[in-house]
Tab-separated table of N, CA and C in Angstrom:
chain	number	residue	atom	x	y	z
A	1	UNK	N	-29.060	-12.527	46.059
A	1	UNK	CA	-30.382	-13.055	46.248
A	1	UNK	C	-30.966	-12.519	47.543
A	2	UNK	N	-32.284	-12.423	47.559
A	2	UNK	CA	-32.997	-12.011	48.764
A	2	UNK	C	-34.084	-13.032	49.056
A	3	UNK	N	-34.328	-13.223	50.339
A	3	UNK	CA	-35.385	-14.123	50.781
A	3	UNK	C	-36.188	-13.414	51.859
A	4	UNK	N	-37.476	-13.640	51.866
A	4	UNK	CA	-38.346	-13.132	52.919
A	4	UNK	C	-38.981	-14.343	53.576
A	5	UNK	N	-38.706	-14.522	54.846
A	5	UNK	CA	-39.295	-15.629	55.600
A	5	UNK	C	-40.404	-15.066	56.467
A	6	UNK	N	-41.582	-15.597	56.312
A	6	UNK	CA	-42.729	-15.176	57.100
A	6	UNK	C	-43.011	-16.286	58.101
A	7	UNK	N	-42.825	-15.968	59.365
A	7	UNK	CA	-43.015	-16.972	60.413
A	7	UNK	C	-44.199	-16.570	61.280
A	8	UNK	N	-44.671	-17.493	62.064
A	8	UNK	CA	-45.771	-17.229	62.977
A	8	UNK	C	-45.331	-16.233	64.040
A	9	UNK	N	-46.152	-15.252	64.319
A	9	UNK	CA	-45.808	-14.242	65.316
A	9	UNK	C	-45.508	-14.812	66.690
A	10	UNK	N	-46.181	-15.886	67.052
A	10	UNK	CA	-45.971	-16.485	68.367
A	10	UNK	C	-44.612	-17.170	68.480
A	11	UNK	N	-44.010	-17.538	67.343
A	11	UNK	CA	-42.717	-18.230	67.369
A	11	UNK	C	-41.591	-17.373	66.809
A	12	UNK	N	-41.847	-16.086	66.651
A	12	UNK	CA	-40.880	-15.181	66.031
A	12	UNK	C	-39.492	-15.297	66.643
A	13	UNK	N	-39.385	-15.162	67.953
A	13	UNK	CA	-38.059	-15.153	68.584
A	13	UNK	C	-37.353	-16.491	68.416
A	14	UNK	N	-38.065	-17.586	68.578
A	14	UNK	CA	-37.478	-18.921	68.397
A	14	UNK	C	-36.975	-19.096	66.962
A	15	UNK	N	-37.770	-18.641	65.987
A	15	UNK	CA	-37.366	-18.765	64.588
A	15	UNK	C	-36.167	-17.871	64.279
A	16	UNK	N	-36.181	-16.636	64.786
A	16	UNK	CA	-35.060	-15.723	64.571
A	16	UNK	C	-33.778	-16.316	65.155
A	17	UNK	N	-33.864	-16.845	66.361
A	17	UNK	CA	-32.694	-17.456	66.993
A	17	UNK	C	-32.147	-18.604	66.146
A	18	UNK	N	-33.034	-19.395	65.536
A	18	UNK	CA	-32.598	-20.491	64.674
A	18	UNK	C	-31.815	-19.953	63.482
A	19	UNK	N	-32.353	-18.916	62.840
A	19	UNK	CA	-31.639	-18.324	61.699
A	19	UNK	C	-30.264	-17.813	62.117
A	20	UNK	N	-30.187	-17.142	63.230
A	20	UNK	CA	-28.908	-16.614	63.706
A	20	UNK	C	-27.920	-17.751	63.968
A	21	UNK	N	-28.367	-18.804	64.606
A	21	UNK	CA	-27.489	-19.951	64.886
A	21	UNK	C	-26.971	-20.618	63.619
A	22	UNK	N	-27.759	-20.598	62.553
A	22	UNK	CA	-27.392	-21.286	61.310
A	22	UNK	C	-26.888	-20.334	60.224
A	23	UNK	N	-26.638	-19.106	60.559
A	23	UNK	CA	-26.181	-18.109	59.584
A	23	UNK	C	-24.812	-18.496	59.033
A	24	UNK	N	-24.670	-18.438	57.736
A	24	UNK	CA	-23.419	-18.760	57.050
A	24	UNK	C	-22.632	-17.481	56.782
A	25	UNK	N	-21.342	-17.627	56.597
A	25	UNK	CA	-20.493	-16.490	56.246
A	25	UNK	C	-21.000	-15.842	54.966
A	26	UNK	N	-21.024	-14.527	54.956
A	26	UNK	CA	-21.458	-13.790	53.779
A	26	UNK	C	-22.959	-13.588	53.685
A	27	UNK	N	-23.705	-14.130	54.625
A	27	UNK	CA	-25.163	-13.976	54.632
A	27	UNK	C	-25.535	-12.912	55.656
A	28	UNK	N	-26.318	-11.940	55.232
A	28	UNK	CA	-26.765	-10.879	56.137
A	28	UNK	C	-28.226	-11.126	56.497
A	29	UNK	N	-28.509	-11.113	57.765
A	29	UNK	CA	-29.872	-11.281	58.257
A	29	UNK	C	-30.398	-9.934	58.734
A	30	UNK	N	-31.674	-9.688	58.465
A	30	UNK	CA	-32.352	-8.501	58.991
A	30	UNK	C	-33.717	-8.910	59.485
A	31	UNK	N	-34.038	-8.513	60.687
A	31	UNK	CA	-35.371	-8.764	61.239
A	31	UNK	C	-36.196	-7.511	60.996
A	32	UNK	N	-37.143	-7.583	60.082
A	32	UNK	CA	-37.981	-6.430	59.740
A	32	UNK	C	-39.391	-6.568	60.307
A	33	UNK	N	-39.537	-7.443	61.284
A	33	UNK	CA	-40.860	-7.746	61.837
A	33	UNK	C	-41.600	-6.521	62.353
A	34	UNK	N	-40.893	-5.575	62.916
A	34	UNK	CA	-41.535	-4.389	63.479
A	34	UNK	C	-41.941	-3.379	62.405
A	35	UNK	N	-41.531	-3.614	61.144
A	35	UNK	CA	-41.788	-2.661	60.063
A	35	UNK	C	-42.847	-3.114	59.074
A	36	UNK	N	-43.330	-4.339	59.222
A	36	UNK	CA	-44.285	-4.864	58.247
A	36	UNK	C	-45.468	-5.521	58.945
A	37	UNK	N	-46.523	-5.733	58.186
A	37	UNK	CA	-47.715	-6.424	58.684
A	37	UNK	C	-48.115	-7.493	57.685
A	38	UNK	N	-48.921	-8.422	58.132
A	38	UNK	CA	-49.400	-9.489	57.276
A	38	UNK	C	-50.911	-9.570	57.393
A	39	UNK	N	-51.559	-9.622	56.247
A	39	UNK	CA	-52.989	-9.905	56.185
A	39	UNK	C	-53.133	-11.126	55.287
A	40	UNK	N	-53.714	-12.182	55.807
A	40	UNK	CA	-53.904	-13.413	55.033
A	40	UNK	C	-55.352	-13.468	54.553
A	41	UNK	N	-55.522	-13.429	53.267
A	41	UNK	CA	-56.841	-13.580	52.659
A	41	UNK	C	-56.846	-14.953	52.008
A	42	UNK	N	-57.648	-15.848	52.534
A	42	UNK	CA	-57.605	-17.237	52.095
A	42	UNK	C	-58.948	-17.689	51.572
A	43	UNK	N	-58.899	-18.731	50.794
A	43	UNK	CA	-60.127	-19.330	50.289
A	43	UNK	C	-60.203	-19.276	48.784
A	44	UNK	N	-61.198	-19.949	48.221
A	44	UNK	CA	-61.285	-20.076	46.765
A	44	UNK	C	-61.541	-18.746	46.043
A	45	UNK	N	-62.059	-17.742	46.737
A	45	UNK	CA	-62.354	-16.459	46.075
A	45	UNK	C	-61.347	-15.372	46.439
A	46	UNK	N	-60.272	-15.739	47.110
A	46	UNK	CA	-59.305	-14.753	47.586
A	46	UNK	C	-58.764	-13.878	46.449
A	47	UNK	N	-58.336	-14.485	45.359
A	47	UNK	CA	-57.774	-13.703	44.249
A	47	UNK	C	-58.836	-12.801	43.620
A	48	UNK	N	-60.070	-13.256	43.539
A	48	UNK	CA	-61.152	-12.422	42.995
A	48	UNK	C	-61.362	-11.186	43.863
A	49	UNK	N	-61.291	-11.373	45.164
A	49	UNK	CA	-61.483	-10.247	46.086
A	49	UNK	C	-60.354	-9.241	45.959
A	50	UNK	N	-59.113	-9.714	45.941
A	50	UNK	CA	-57.967	-8.810	45.808
A	50	UNK	C	-58.000	-8.114	44.449
A	51	UNK	N	-58.440	-8.818	43.422
A	51	UNK	CA	-58.492	-8.236	42.075
A	51	UNK	C	-59.443	-7.043	42.004
A	52	UNK	N	-60.402	-6.967	42.917
A	52	UNK	CA	-61.299	-5.802	42.939
A	52	UNK	C	-60.585	-4.554	43.454
A	53	UNK	N	-59.472	-4.751	44.146
A	53	UNK	CA	-58.744	-3.636	44.752
A	53	UNK	C	-57.620	-3.106	43.882
A	54	UNK	N	-57.259	-3.843	42.840
A	54	UNK	CA	-56.142	-3.432	42.007
A	54	UNK	C	-56.222	-4.130	40.655
A	55	UNK	N	-55.318	-3.810	39.770
A	55	UNK	CA	-55.248	-4.403	38.443
A	55	UNK	C	-54.902	-5.887	38.560
A	56	UNK	N	-55.827	-6.741	38.181
A	56	UNK	CA	-55.650	-8.189	38.332
A	56	UNK	C	-54.466	-8.712	37.529
A	57	UNK	N	-54.084	-8.027	36.453
A	57	UNK	CA	-52.944	-8.475	35.639
A	57	UNK	C	-51.623	-8.399	36.408
A	58	UNK	N	-51.581	-7.603	37.468
A	58	UNK	CA	-50.361	-7.454	38.260
A	58	UNK	C	-50.240	-8.499	39.357
A	59	UNK	N	-51.305	-9.252	39.595
A	59	UNK	CA	-51.295	-10.270	40.644
A	59	UNK	C	-50.548	-11.520	40.185
A	60	UNK	N	-49.973	-12.261	41.123
A	60	UNK	CA	-49.307	-13.522	40.755
A	60	UNK	C	-50.302	-14.446	40.057
A	61	UNK	N	-49.902	-14.998	38.949
A	61	UNK	CA	-50.809	-15.834	38.167
A	61	UNK	C	-50.726	-17.314	38.532
A	62	UNK	N	-49.642	-17.697	39.231
A	62	UNK	CA	-49.473	-19.099	39.616
A	62	UNK	C	-49.199	-19.189	41.106
A	63	UNK	N	-49.456	-20.345	41.668
A	63	UNK	CA	-49.184	-20.576	43.089
A	63	UNK	C	-47.687	-20.531	43.367
A	64	UNK	N	-47.354	-20.173	44.597
A	64	UNK	CA	-45.978	-20.087	45.090
A	64	UNK	C	-45.153	-19.047	44.330
A	65	UNK	N	-45.816	-17.971	43.941
A	65	UNK	CA	-45.166	-16.829	43.304
A	65	UNK	C	-45.579	-15.583	44.077
A	66	UNK	N	-44.827	-14.496	43.902
A	66	UNK	CA	-45.198	-13.243	44.545
A	66	UNK	C	-44.854	-12.077	43.643
A	67	UNK	N	-45.470	-10.955	43.917
A	67	UNK	CA	-45.204	-9.698	43.206
A	67	UNK	C	-44.913	-8.638	44.260
A	68	UNK	N	-43.853	-7.881	44.032
A	68	UNK	CA	-43.451	-6.833	44.968
A	68	UNK	C	-43.903	-5.467	44.473
A	69	UNK	N	-43.902	-4.537	45.384
A	69	UNK	CA	-44.158	-3.118	45.086
A	69	UNK	C	-45.482	-2.863	44.386
A	70	UNK	N	-46.486	-3.633	44.747
A	70	UNK	CA	-47.836	-3.360	44.275
A	70	UNK	C	-48.474	-2.365	45.228
A	71	UNK	N	-49.545	-1.731	44.815
A	71	UNK	CA	-50.225	-0.750	45.660
A	71	UNK	C	-51.689	-1.121	45.823
A	72	UNK	N	-52.119	-1.086	47.079
A	72	UNK	CA	-53.541	-1.221	47.415
A	72	UNK	C	-53.851	-0.075	48.354
A	73	UNK	N	-54.838	0.725	47.985
A	73	UNK	CA	-55.231	1.900	48.787
A	73	UNK	C	-54.019	2.791	49.065
A	74	UNK	N	-53.134	2.896	48.089
A	74	UNK	CA	-51.980	3.778	48.216
A	74	UNK	C	-50.834	3.226	49.043
A	75	UNK	N	-50.972	2.015	49.554
A	75	UNK	CA	-49.930	1.414	50.403
A	75	UNK	C	-49.164	0.358	49.617
A	76	UNK	N	-47.852	0.394	49.756
A	76	UNK	CA	-46.997	-0.580	49.096
A	76	UNK	C	-47.228	-1.968	49.690
A	77	UNK	N	-47.385	-2.983	48.805
A	77	UNK	CA	-47.669	-4.347	49.236
A	77	UNK	C	-46.809	-5.348	48.496
A	78	UNK	N	-46.576	-6.454	49.127
A	78	UNK	CA	-46.037	-7.647	48.497
A	78	UNK	C	-47.176	-8.656	48.571
A	79	UNK	N	-47.564	-9.192	47.435
A	79	UNK	CA	-48.683	-10.131	47.407
A	79	UNK	C	-48.164	-11.473	46.927
A	80	UNK	N	-48.415	-12.503	47.738
A	80	UNK	CA	-48.004	-13.845	47.353
A	80	UNK	C	-49.237	-14.716	47.150
A	81	UNK	N	-49.030	-15.728	46.370
A	81	UNK	CA	-50.125	-16.673	46.084
A	81	UNK	C	-49.631	-18.057	46.470
A	82	UNK	N	-50.302	-18.654	47.433
A	82	UNK	CA	-49.863	-19.960	47.938
A	82	UNK	C	-50.973	-20.980	47.828
């Protein structure tokens, strides 16, 4: 299994330290913060706006779901719906 935890940039180090302190045997942690970016598009029309940039059928259809390896403007994206 894989998990992606998105934390507030201002609390990154505190959150990372918590994960390290609570790491269980057999669990591998990776901090990829320096390799990714986050853009939050929020509001009632957010999905309509994103759908103009790509095939709407590929977008998450329900809340608390995500789709990986989508492309917007040629860039690989992970899009979640919350």
